[in-house]
């Protein structure tokens, strides 16, 4: 079974024993990384406020935090996390990285609490697994610096929504979310009206970049299968 999504938690309930599951690692890297940076810039430069003021005919000028010199922590340094870093390379930011598997330049997820207090921006790009579900809980958020921005392009269930709402309502943190829990977000959900939050409707991978990358992966995977070669992106084996 082959998905064209990086996340595969939605497939697991339907996976029969004995099947191999491969994910779409790489298909959405470019588009999701673009959106992560776009959300970060929009929130740090107060674009939602300016757009709202413009719609009301108000000239609401003012200072913003900006992105230059910010300290960015990428939580989940796989192919999407690396793509986010490449796109941030020209913004004069300082980047720290954590992942499940530590390696040179990438610290283990177990050390994330040490890095949170000095991060101005925390970008979530981790897959949803039993280990990451609810990772961003009350304690995680409490460790974040006052005024820091949480950007979620991972999965909604990585974040404890109630804990995040408490921080937003207190005015202590900012958030830019492409994914939420629940999803779709009901019209009357308090996240919509919470202060300091920017929400996009899970559109991280939905650009023209998806189709050619998905096509290349599927063609290569069929070729590998027909040739008896090892398959790419295998996440579950029989």
mmCIF file of N, CA and C in Angstrom, residues 67-74 85 88-89 91-97 115 118-121:
data_model
loop_
_atom_site.group_PDB
_atom_site.id
_atom_site.type_symbol
_atom_site.label_atom_id
_atom_site.label_comp_id
_atom_site.label_asym_id
_atom_site.label_seq_id
_atom_site.Cartn_x
_atom_site.Cartn_y
_atom_site.Cartn_z
ATOM 1 N N UNK A 67 11.308 38.510 11.458
ATOM 2 C CA UNK A 67 11.925 37.179 11.504
ATOM 3 C C UNK A 67 13.441 37.251 11.642
ATOM 4 N N UNK A 68 14.074 38.283 11.110
ATOM 5 C CA UNK A 68 15.535 38.389 11.204
ATOM 6 C C UNK A 68 15.983 38.353 12.660
ATOM 7 N N UNK A 69 17.025 37.604 12.929
ATOM 8 C CA UNK A 69 17.627 37.436 14.252
ATOM 9 C C UNK A 69 16.801 36.564 15.195
ATOM 10 N N UNK A 70 15.698 36.001 14.713
ATOM 11 C CA UNK A 70 14.878 35.126 15.565
ATOM 12 C C UNK A 70 15.566 33.773 15.738
ATOM 13 N N UNK A 71 15.289 33.151 16.856
ATOM 14 C CA UNK A 71 15.781 31.800 17.130
ATOM 15 C C UNK A 71 14.649 30.827 16.854
ATOM 16 N N UNK A 72 14.845 29.948 15.874
ATOM 17 C CA UNK A 72 13.805 29.035 15.399
ATOM 18 C C UNK A 72 14.157 27.607 15.808
ATOM 19 N N UNK A 73 13.197 26.932 16.418
ATOM 20 C CA UNK A 73 13.360 25.533 16.803
ATOM 21 C C UNK A 73 12.450 24.681 15.929
ATOM 22 N N UNK A 74 13.030 23.755 15.170
ATOM 23 C CA UNK A 74 12.257 22.845 14.328
ATOM 24 C C UNK A 74 12.108 21.524 15.074
ATOM 25 N N UNK A 85 14.117 24.346 6.908
ATOM 26 C CA UNK A 85 15.390 25.023 7.188
ATOM 27 C C UNK A 85 15.993 25.626 5.917
ATOM 28 N N UNK A 88 14.388 28.821 5.181
ATOM 29 C CA UNK A 88 14.680 29.855 6.166
ATOM 30 C C UNK A 88 16.112 30.378 6.054
ATOM 31 N N UNK A 89 16.905 29.742 5.211
ATOM 32 C CA UNK A 89 18.345 30.026 5.170
ATOM 33 C C UNK A 89 18.653 31.493 4.888
ATOM 34 N N UNK A 91 16.915 34.138 5.812
ATOM 35 C CA UNK A 91 16.213 35.073 6.691
ATOM 36 C C UNK A 91 17.021 35.495 7.921
ATOM 37 N N UNK A 92 18.277 35.091 7.971
ATOM 38 C CA UNK A 92 19.160 35.504 9.065
ATOM 39 C C UNK A 92 18.618 35.074 10.427
ATOM 40 N N UNK A 93 18.222 33.799 10.503
ATOM 41 C CA UNK A 93 17.725 33.243 11.753
ATOM 42 C C UNK A 93 18.726 32.225 12.307
ATOM 43 N N UNK A 94 18.594 31.930 13.581
ATOM 44 C CA UNK A 94 19.383 30.888 14.225
ATOM 45 C C UNK A 94 18.490 29.663 14.389
ATOM 46 N N UNK A 95 18.909 28.509 13.888
ATOM 47 C CA UNK A 95 18.041 27.336 13.861
ATOM 48 C C UNK A 95 18.579 26.239 14.767
ATOM 49 N N UNK A 96 17.676 25.658 15.561
ATOM 50 C CA UNK A 96 17.960 24.460 16.339
ATOM 51 C C UNK A 96 17.014 23.366 15.853
ATOM 52 N N UNK A 97 17.446 22.114 16.010
ATOM 53 C CA UNK A 97 16.683 20.994 15.454
ATOM 54 C C UNK A 97 16.582 19.875 16.477
ATOM 55 N N UNK A 115 15.489 23.409 25.041
ATOM 56 C CA UNK A 115 15.604 24.375 23.947
ATOM 57 C C UNK A 115 14.431 25.345 23.890
ATOM 58 N N UNK A 118 14.450 29.389 24.954
ATOM 59 C CA UNK A 118 15.194 30.403 24.193
ATOM 60 C C UNK A 118 14.718 30.516 22.744
ATOM 61 N N UNK A 119 13.658 29.795 22.379
ATOM 62 C CA UNK A 119 13.162 29.831 20.998
ATOM 63 C C UNK A 119 12.114 30.924 20.833
ATOM 64 N N UNK A 120 12.261 31.734 19.792
ATOM 65 C CA UNK A 120 11.250 32.730 19.446
ATOM 66 C C UNK A 120 10.142 32.110 18.599
ATOM 67 N N UNK A 121 10.506 31.095 17.818
ATOM 68 C CA UNK A 121 9.557 30.400 16.949
ATOM 69 C C UNK A 121 9.778 28.904 17.108
#
